[in-house]
Short mmCIF file of N, CA and C in Angstrom, two decimals:
data_model
loop_
_atom_site.label_atom_id
_atom_site.label_comp_id
_atom_site.label_asym_id
_atom_site.label_seq_id
_atom_site.Cartn_x
_atom_site.Cartn_y
_atom_site.Cartn_z
N MET A 1 25.22 51.04 147.44
CA MET A 1 25.70 50.68 145.98
C MET A 1 25.63 51.85 145.11
N ASP A 2 26.67 52.17 144.72
CA ASP A 2 27.02 53.44 143.76
C ASP A 2 27.08 53.28 142.30
N SER A 3 26.86 51.83 141.97
CA SER A 3 27.11 51.68 140.51
C SER A 3 26.13 50.39 140.23
N ILE A 4 25.91 50.24 138.72
CA ILE A 4 25.36 48.95 138.42
C ILE A 4 26.27 47.93 138.44
N GLN A 5 25.85 46.73 139.18
CA GLN A 5 26.81 45.55 139.55
C GLN A 5 26.51 44.46 138.51
N LEU A 6 27.64 43.91 137.85
CA LEU A 6 27.67 43.11 136.91
C LEU A 6 28.26 41.78 137.42
N ASP A 7 27.42 40.60 137.71
CA ASP A 7 28.15 39.37 138.10
C ASP A 7 27.92 38.37 136.81
N THR A 8 29.18 38.06 136.24
CA THR A 8 29.14 37.20 135.35
C THR A 8 29.49 35.68 135.56
N SER A 9 29.61 35.48 136.84
CA SER A 9 30.12 34.08 137.62
C SER A 9 29.48 32.85 136.95
N ALA A 10 28.04 33.10 136.62
CA ALA A 10 27.09 31.82 136.06
C ALA A 10 26.90 31.97 134.79
N SER A 11 27.96 32.55 133.99
CA SER A 11 27.73 32.74 132.54
C SER A 11 27.39 31.39 131.78
N PRO A 12 26.45 31.44 130.90
CA PRO A 12 26.11 32.64 130.19
C PRO A 12 24.76 33.38 130.66
N ILE A 13 24.19 33.13 131.96
CA ILE A 13 23.43 33.99 132.59
C ILE A 13 23.97 35.00 133.55
N TRP A 14 23.83 36.15 133.17
CA TRP A 14 24.48 37.31 134.05
C TRP A 14 23.61 37.83 134.96
N LEU A 15 23.99 38.31 136.07
CA LEU A 15 23.15 38.83 137.27
C LEU A 15 23.44 40.38 137.18
N VAL A 16 22.58 41.28 137.08
CA VAL A 16 22.91 42.80 137.12
C VAL A 16 22.06 43.34 138.01
N ARG A 17 22.72 43.92 139.07
CA ARG A 17 21.99 44.64 140.19
C ARG A 17 22.16 46.14 140.13
N TYR A 18 20.76 46.70 139.99
CA TYR A 18 20.73 48.19 139.91
C TYR A 18 20.57 48.76 141.34
N PRO A 19 21.39 49.94 141.61
CA PRO A 19 21.08 50.62 142.86
C PRO A 19 19.87 51.23 142.89
N SER A 20 19.49 51.91 144.11
CA SER A 20 18.16 52.83 144.16
C SER A 20 18.17 54.03 143.32
N THR A 21 19.48 54.54 142.96
CA THR A 21 19.67 55.74 142.27
C THR A 21 19.99 55.48 140.87
N PHE A 22 20.03 56.26 139.80
CA PHE A 22 20.17 55.89 138.57
C PHE A 22 20.61 57.07 137.84
N SER A 23 21.81 57.07 137.25
CA SER A 23 22.22 58.30 136.47
C SER A 23 22.71 57.71 135.06
N VAL A 24 22.91 58.54 134.16
CA VAL A 24 22.93 58.31 132.72
C VAL A 24 24.56 58.04 132.77
N GLU A 25 25.42 58.56 133.37
CA GLU A 25 26.94 58.26 133.65
C GLU A 25 26.97 56.72 134.24
N MET A 26 26.23 56.42 135.21
CA MET A 26 26.26 55.07 135.79
C MET A 26 25.70 54.01 134.61
N TYR A 27 24.85 54.22 133.89
CA TYR A 27 24.40 53.45 132.68
C TYR A 27 25.35 53.30 131.87
N ARG A 28 25.99 54.38 131.42
CA ARG A 28 27.08 54.27 130.48
C ARG A 28 28.20 53.27 130.90
N ASP A 29 28.58 53.73 131.91
CA ASP A 29 29.78 52.80 132.56
C ASP A 29 29.23 51.37 132.62
N TYR A 30 28.19 50.99 132.97
CA TYR A 30 27.75 49.47 133.09
C TYR A 30 27.65 49.01 131.59
N LEU A 31 27.03 49.76 130.50
CA LEU A 31 27.23 49.34 129.23
C LEU A 31 28.62 49.19 128.77
N ARG A 32 29.46 49.75 129.07
CA ARG A 32 30.82 49.79 128.72
C ARG A 32 31.61 48.44 129.34
N ARG A 33 31.34 48.13 130.69
CA ARG A 33 31.80 47.00 131.34
C ARG A 33 31.15 45.60 130.82
N PHE A 34 29.74 45.83 130.55
CA PHE A 34 29.14 44.64 129.85
C PHE A 34 29.68 44.48 128.41
N SER A 35 29.90 45.36 127.69
CA SER A 35 30.64 45.11 126.35
C SER A 35 31.89 44.51 126.46
N GLU A 36 32.76 44.96 127.39
CA GLU A 36 34.14 44.60 127.56
C GLU A 36 33.98 43.03 127.98
N ALA A 37 33.00 42.58 128.87
CA ALA A 37 32.90 41.28 129.49
C ALA A 37 32.39 40.37 128.60
N CYS A 38 31.92 40.83 127.33
CA CYS A 38 31.24 39.73 126.32
C CYS A 38 32.51 39.04 125.67
N VAL A 39 32.24 37.95 125.34
CA VAL A 39 33.11 36.89 124.66
C VAL A 39 32.64 37.17 123.00
N PRO A 40 33.27 37.33 122.27
CA PRO A 40 32.79 37.61 120.70
C PRO A 40 32.09 36.24 120.27
N GLY A 41 31.08 36.36 119.58
CA GLY A 41 30.35 35.03 119.26
C GLY A 41 29.39 34.37 120.21
N GLU A 42 29.68 34.83 121.58
CA GLU A 42 28.57 34.30 122.42
C GLU A 42 27.58 35.04 122.78
N ARG A 43 26.43 34.33 123.31
CA ARG A 43 25.21 35.23 123.63
C ARG A 43 24.76 34.82 125.05
N TYR A 44 23.99 35.92 125.85
CA TYR A 44 23.78 35.95 127.10
C TYR A 44 22.36 36.23 127.28
N GLY A 45 21.94 35.79 128.71
CA GLY A 45 20.74 36.15 129.18
C GLY A 45 21.00 36.78 130.54
N LEU A 46 20.21 37.92 130.93
CA LEU A 46 20.54 38.82 131.93
C LEU A 46 19.13 38.90 132.83
N LEU A 47 19.63 38.60 134.03
CA LEU A 47 18.59 38.75 135.09
C LEU A 47 18.96 40.14 135.74
N LEU A 48 17.99 41.10 135.53
CA LEU A 48 18.22 42.31 136.23
C LEU A 48 17.60 42.60 137.45
N ASP A 49 18.26 42.58 138.70
CA ASP A 49 17.73 42.74 139.90
C ASP A 49 17.36 44.37 139.97
N MET A 50 16.21 44.85 139.88
CA MET A 50 15.80 46.05 140.15
C MET A 50 14.95 46.36 141.33
N THR A 51 15.08 45.48 142.37
CA THR A 51 14.23 45.42 143.53
C THR A 51 14.52 46.75 144.34
N ARG A 52 15.72 47.29 144.27
CA ARG A 52 16.12 48.43 144.76
C ARG A 52 15.98 49.75 144.18
N PHE A 53 15.60 49.57 143.01
CA PHE A 53 15.48 50.83 141.96
C PHE A 53 14.16 51.72 142.41
N ASN A 54 14.62 52.96 142.64
CA ASN A 54 13.37 53.80 142.90
C ASN A 54 13.23 54.97 141.73
N PRO A 55 12.01 54.68 141.21
CA PRO A 55 12.13 55.70 140.02
C PRO A 55 11.80 57.05 139.94
N ILE A 56 11.79 57.50 141.40
CA ILE A 56 11.57 58.88 141.71
C ILE A 56 13.11 59.47 141.23
N PHE A 57 14.29 58.71 141.41
CA PHE A 57 15.47 59.24 141.01
C PHE A 57 15.73 59.07 139.71
N ALA A 58 14.89 58.54 138.92
CA ALA A 58 15.28 58.41 137.45
C ALA A 58 14.23 59.21 136.60
N ASP A 59 14.79 60.62 136.39
CA ASP A 59 13.78 61.34 135.69
C ASP A 59 13.56 61.22 134.18
N ALA A 60 12.72 61.80 133.58
CA ALA A 60 12.39 61.43 132.21
C ALA A 60 13.59 61.64 131.40
N GLU A 61 14.40 62.80 131.68
CA GLU A 61 15.53 63.01 130.88
C GLU A 61 16.63 61.77 130.93
N SER A 62 16.67 61.33 132.08
CA SER A 62 17.77 60.22 132.26
C SER A 62 17.30 59.14 131.44
N ARG A 63 15.96 58.76 131.57
CA ARG A 63 15.40 57.60 130.95
C ARG A 63 15.51 57.56 129.50
N LYS A 64 15.39 58.91 128.97
CA LYS A 64 15.48 59.04 127.47
C LYS A 64 16.78 58.86 127.04
N ALA A 65 17.88 59.52 127.97
CA ALA A 65 19.07 59.45 127.50
C ALA A 65 19.73 57.81 127.68
N GLY A 66 19.16 57.27 128.63
CA GLY A 66 19.44 55.82 128.74
C GLY A 66 18.98 54.93 127.61
N ALA A 67 17.78 55.27 127.05
CA ALA A 67 17.40 54.66 125.95
C ALA A 67 18.04 54.95 124.53
N GLU A 68 18.56 56.29 124.45
CA GLU A 68 19.19 56.68 123.47
C GLU A 68 20.62 56.04 123.37
N GLU A 69 21.06 55.74 124.49
CA GLU A 69 22.53 55.04 124.77
C GLU A 69 22.35 53.64 124.21
N LEU A 70 21.37 52.78 124.64
CA LEU A 70 21.26 51.47 124.27
C LEU A 70 20.96 51.48 122.64
N LYS A 71 20.21 52.66 122.17
CA LYS A 71 19.93 52.35 120.81
C LYS A 71 21.23 52.79 119.92
N SER A 72 22.15 53.61 120.51
CA SER A 72 23.51 53.58 119.79
C SER A 72 24.24 52.62 119.59
N ASN A 73 24.01 51.54 120.43
CA ASN A 73 24.84 50.19 120.30
C ASN A 73 23.95 49.06 120.01
N MET A 74 22.84 49.27 119.61
CA MET A 74 21.84 48.12 119.34
C MET A 74 22.26 46.99 118.41
N PRO A 75 23.09 47.01 117.41
CA PRO A 75 23.38 46.06 116.69
C PRO A 75 24.38 45.06 117.48
N PHE A 76 25.23 45.68 118.24
CA PHE A 76 26.11 44.83 119.16
C PHE A 76 25.09 44.11 120.13
N TYR A 77 24.29 44.60 120.83
CA TYR A 77 23.21 44.10 121.58
C TYR A 77 22.30 43.00 121.09
N GLU A 78 22.03 43.36 119.83
CA GLU A 78 21.19 42.32 119.11
C GLU A 78 21.93 40.93 118.99
N ALA A 79 23.02 41.21 118.52
CA ALA A 79 24.01 39.96 118.37
C ALA A 79 24.23 39.38 119.62
N THR A 80 24.36 40.05 120.66
CA THR A 80 24.71 39.24 122.01
C THR A 80 23.58 38.95 123.01
N MET A 81 22.41 39.32 122.94
CA MET A 81 21.48 39.05 123.87
C MET A 81 20.49 38.08 123.47
N VAL A 82 20.25 37.19 124.42
CA VAL A 82 19.11 36.24 124.14
C VAL A 82 17.92 36.76 124.73
N CYS A 83 18.03 37.24 126.05
CA CYS A 83 16.81 37.84 126.62
C CYS A 83 17.24 38.27 128.00
N GLU A 84 16.30 39.22 128.56
CA GLU A 84 16.52 40.23 129.61
C GLU A 84 15.17 39.86 130.53
N ALA A 85 15.47 39.65 131.73
CA ALA A 85 14.40 39.38 132.61
C ALA A 85 14.57 40.32 133.71
N ARG A 86 13.72 41.28 134.06
CA ARG A 86 13.82 42.21 135.08
C ARG A 86 12.93 41.61 136.28
N ILE A 87 13.61 41.77 137.43
CA ILE A 87 12.93 41.52 138.77
C ILE A 87 12.61 42.88 139.36
N VAL A 88 11.46 43.14 139.39
CA VAL A 88 10.93 44.53 139.81
C VAL A 88 9.70 44.21 140.62
N ARG A 89 9.66 44.43 141.96
CA ARG A 89 8.54 43.83 142.74
C ARG A 89 7.42 45.09 142.74
N ASN A 90 7.77 46.50 142.45
CA ASN A 90 6.92 47.39 142.32
C ASN A 90 6.11 47.40 140.88
N PRO A 91 4.86 47.25 141.18
CA PRO A 91 4.01 47.21 139.70
C PRO A 91 4.23 48.57 138.85
N ILE A 92 4.30 49.61 139.78
CA ILE A 92 4.30 50.98 138.93
C ILE A 92 5.64 51.10 138.44
N VAL A 93 6.81 50.49 138.78
CA VAL A 93 8.13 50.59 138.28
C VAL A 93 7.97 49.53 137.00
N ARG A 94 7.26 48.44 137.16
CA ARG A 94 7.19 47.63 135.91
C ARG A 94 6.40 48.27 134.93
N GLY A 95 5.62 49.26 135.13
CA GLY A 95 4.95 49.90 134.12
C GLY A 95 5.69 50.84 133.44
N MET A 96 6.50 51.66 134.32
CA MET A 96 7.68 52.46 133.62
C MET A 96 8.66 51.86 132.79
N LEU A 97 8.97 50.54 133.26
CA LEU A 97 9.82 49.83 132.41
C LEU A 97 9.22 49.44 131.21
N THR A 98 8.06 49.19 131.00
CA THR A 98 7.31 48.84 129.80
C THR A 98 7.25 50.00 128.87
N VAL A 99 7.05 51.18 129.51
CA VAL A 99 7.33 52.28 128.53
C VAL A 99 8.48 52.57 127.92
N PHE A 100 9.67 52.32 128.90
CA PHE A 100 11.08 52.27 128.31
C PHE A 100 11.19 51.50 127.14
N ASP A 101 10.67 50.18 127.33
CA ASP A 101 10.66 49.24 126.33
C ASP A 101 10.09 49.67 124.94
N TRP A 102 9.15 50.35 124.88
CA TRP A 102 8.56 50.98 123.68
C TRP A 102 9.42 51.73 123.04
N THR A 103 10.16 52.59 123.88
CA THR A 103 10.80 53.54 123.33
C THR A 103 12.22 53.07 122.88
N ALA A 104 12.65 51.92 123.53
CA ALA A 104 14.02 51.31 123.10
C ALA A 104 14.04 50.38 122.05
N SER A 105 12.79 49.71 121.89
CA SER A 105 12.51 48.70 120.77
C SER A 105 13.74 47.55 120.81
N MET A 106 13.69 47.23 121.82
CA MET A 106 14.85 45.88 122.04
C MET A 106 14.30 44.67 121.23
N GLN A 107 15.16 44.12 120.38
CA GLN A 107 14.76 42.85 119.42
C GLN A 107 15.27 41.55 120.17
N TRP A 108 15.41 41.47 121.49
CA TRP A 108 15.40 40.07 122.20
C TRP A 108 14.43 40.12 123.15
N GLY A 109 14.22 38.89 123.64
CA GLY A 109 13.09 38.70 124.78
C GLY A 109 13.35 39.69 126.08
N VAL A 110 12.22 40.40 126.24
CA VAL A 110 12.34 41.11 127.53
C VAL A 110 11.15 40.83 128.34
N ARG A 111 11.14 40.59 129.72
CA ARG A 111 9.88 40.65 130.37
C ARG A 111 10.27 41.12 131.78
N ASN A 112 9.35 41.50 132.44
CA ASN A 112 9.32 42.06 133.73
C ASN A 112 8.66 41.05 134.79
N PHE A 113 9.23 40.87 135.96
CA PHE A 113 8.73 39.73 136.87
C PHE A 113 8.77 40.44 138.31
N GLY A 114 7.89 40.10 139.09
CA GLY A 114 7.77 40.52 140.42
C GLY A 114 8.65 39.37 141.34
N ASN A 115 9.16 38.26 140.75
CA ASN A 115 9.94 37.31 141.55
C ASN A 115 11.12 36.89 140.75
N GLY A 116 12.08 36.86 141.59
CA GLY A 116 13.40 36.36 140.82
C GLY A 116 13.54 35.10 140.42
N GLU A 117 12.88 34.05 141.10
CA GLU A 117 12.71 32.86 140.57
C GLU A 117 12.08 32.65 139.33
N LEU A 118 10.90 33.08 139.38
CA LEU A 118 10.24 33.13 138.18
C LEU A 118 10.95 33.86 136.81
N ALA A 119 11.78 34.69 137.27
CA ALA A 119 12.46 35.50 136.03
C ALA A 119 13.51 34.56 135.68
N GLU A 120 14.27 33.69 136.76
CA GLU A 120 15.32 32.99 136.27
C GLU A 120 14.79 31.70 135.47
N ASN A 121 13.55 31.26 135.85
CA ASN A 121 13.05 30.08 135.25
C ASN A 121 12.80 30.31 133.69
N TRP A 122 12.32 31.81 133.43
CA TRP A 122 11.98 32.16 132.04
C TRP A 122 13.36 32.28 131.26
N THR A 123 14.07 32.93 131.85
CA THR A 123 15.58 33.04 131.15
C THR A 123 16.23 31.58 130.82
N ARG A 124 16.13 30.90 131.57
CA ARG A 124 16.62 29.34 131.41
C ARG A 124 15.84 28.77 130.16
N THR A 125 14.65 29.02 130.18
CA THR A 125 13.75 28.48 128.96
C THR A 125 14.13 29.34 127.60
N GLN A 126 14.38 30.53 127.83
CA GLN A 126 14.83 31.36 126.67
C GLN A 126 16.11 30.86 126.02
N MET A 127 16.91 30.67 126.96
CA MET A 127 18.42 30.04 126.64
C MET A 127 18.31 28.81 125.98
N ALA A 128 17.50 27.91 126.58
CA ALA A 128 17.34 26.42 126.05
C ALA A 128 16.74 26.57 124.77
N ASN A 129 15.77 27.53 124.42
CA ASN A 129 15.42 27.60 123.22
C ASN A 129 16.29 28.13 122.09
N ALA A 130 17.24 28.85 122.63
CA ALA A 130 18.26 29.34 121.65
C ALA A 130 19.41 28.35 121.57
N GLY A 131 19.52 27.13 122.20
CA GLY A 131 20.34 26.05 122.23
C GLY A 131 21.58 26.38 122.98
N ILE A 132 21.43 27.28 123.97
CA ILE A 132 22.46 27.57 124.99
C ILE A 132 22.40 26.73 126.34
N ALA A 133 23.49 26.16 126.51
CA ALA A 133 23.47 25.41 127.90
C ALA A 133 23.87 26.41 129.01
N VAL A 134 23.01 26.10 130.15
CA VAL A 134 23.24 27.01 131.37
C VAL A 134 23.72 26.23 132.53
N PRO A 135 24.20 26.94 133.44
CA PRO A 135 24.66 26.09 134.70
C PRO A 135 23.57 25.40 135.31
N ALA A 136 23.68 24.10 136.00
CA ALA A 136 22.68 23.74 136.69
C ALA A 136 22.39 24.34 137.90
N GLU A 137 23.29 24.93 138.59
CA GLU A 137 22.98 25.71 139.75
C GLU A 137 22.20 26.95 139.54
N ARG A 138 21.36 27.26 140.63
CA ARG A 138 20.53 28.70 140.34
C ARG A 138 21.41 29.90 140.53
N VAL A 139 21.04 30.74 139.65
CA VAL A 139 21.69 32.04 139.51
C VAL A 139 21.05 33.01 140.69
N TRP A 140 19.68 33.12 140.54
CA TRP A 140 18.91 34.05 141.61
C TRP A 140 19.17 33.36 143.01
N PRO A 141 19.32 34.06 144.02
CA PRO A 141 19.37 33.42 145.25
C PRO A 141 18.06 33.07 145.72
N THR A 142 17.63 31.97 146.13
CA THR A 142 16.48 31.42 146.70
C THR A 142 15.93 32.25 147.62
N GLU A 143 14.59 32.70 147.32
CA GLU A 143 13.63 33.65 148.14
C GLU A 143 13.17 32.74 149.21
N VAL A 144 13.55 32.80 150.48
CA VAL A 144 13.02 32.19 151.61
C VAL A 144 11.99 32.90 152.37
N ALA A 145 10.80 32.22 152.52
CA ALA A 145 9.73 32.90 153.34
C ALA A 145 10.15 33.02 154.64
N PRO A 146 9.77 34.22 155.41
CA PRO A 146 10.00 34.17 156.69
C PRO A 146 9.47 33.21 157.59
N THR A 147 10.10 32.67 158.51
CA THR A 147 9.59 31.65 159.52
C THR A 147 8.82 32.40 160.49
N LYS A 148 7.78 31.50 161.08
CA LYS A 148 6.99 31.93 162.07
C LYS A 148 8.00 32.08 163.54
N SER A 149 7.72 32.96 164.30
CA SER A 149 8.16 32.78 165.52
C SER A 149 7.62 32.05 166.42
N PRO A 150 8.12 31.17 167.43
CA PRO A 150 7.53 30.30 168.10
C PRO A 150 6.33 30.96 169.13
N LEU A 151 6.54 32.39 169.19
CA LEU A 151 5.60 33.08 170.27
C LEU A 151 4.39 33.51 169.69
N THR A 152 4.13 33.19 168.11
CA THR A 152 3.08 33.82 167.48
C THR A 152 2.18 32.64 167.19
#
């Protein structure tokens, strides 16, 4: 995956999948596509799949530039966003994202989760609290535990 993927098929909950590598150009392209996909007057909840994200490839300069890019469009995002739930299995990466949140000062609900189903449940609650109906079908793919082999 060479870009940040945006899936709006379960609107108003959108699934955003981050690749393992990150660049400011990639983030700017994502923000442009996000803005173009938004319907004026509607609000959204995001599930950010960051399970592939590798922080080694996101240096401090890239993270700072990403925060500045977000800040430059903050009024638009404040009017558009209900919440953002990030699925990040690595606790170190979750910590890095918390630091990013401190610099970005986002005014909508933001939480980091190690599990996609929990993230979606939280997102659905946030959307309901904002009075926004969501699709009945799940957005995050069901996480299935591996089955035991009959030989074990």
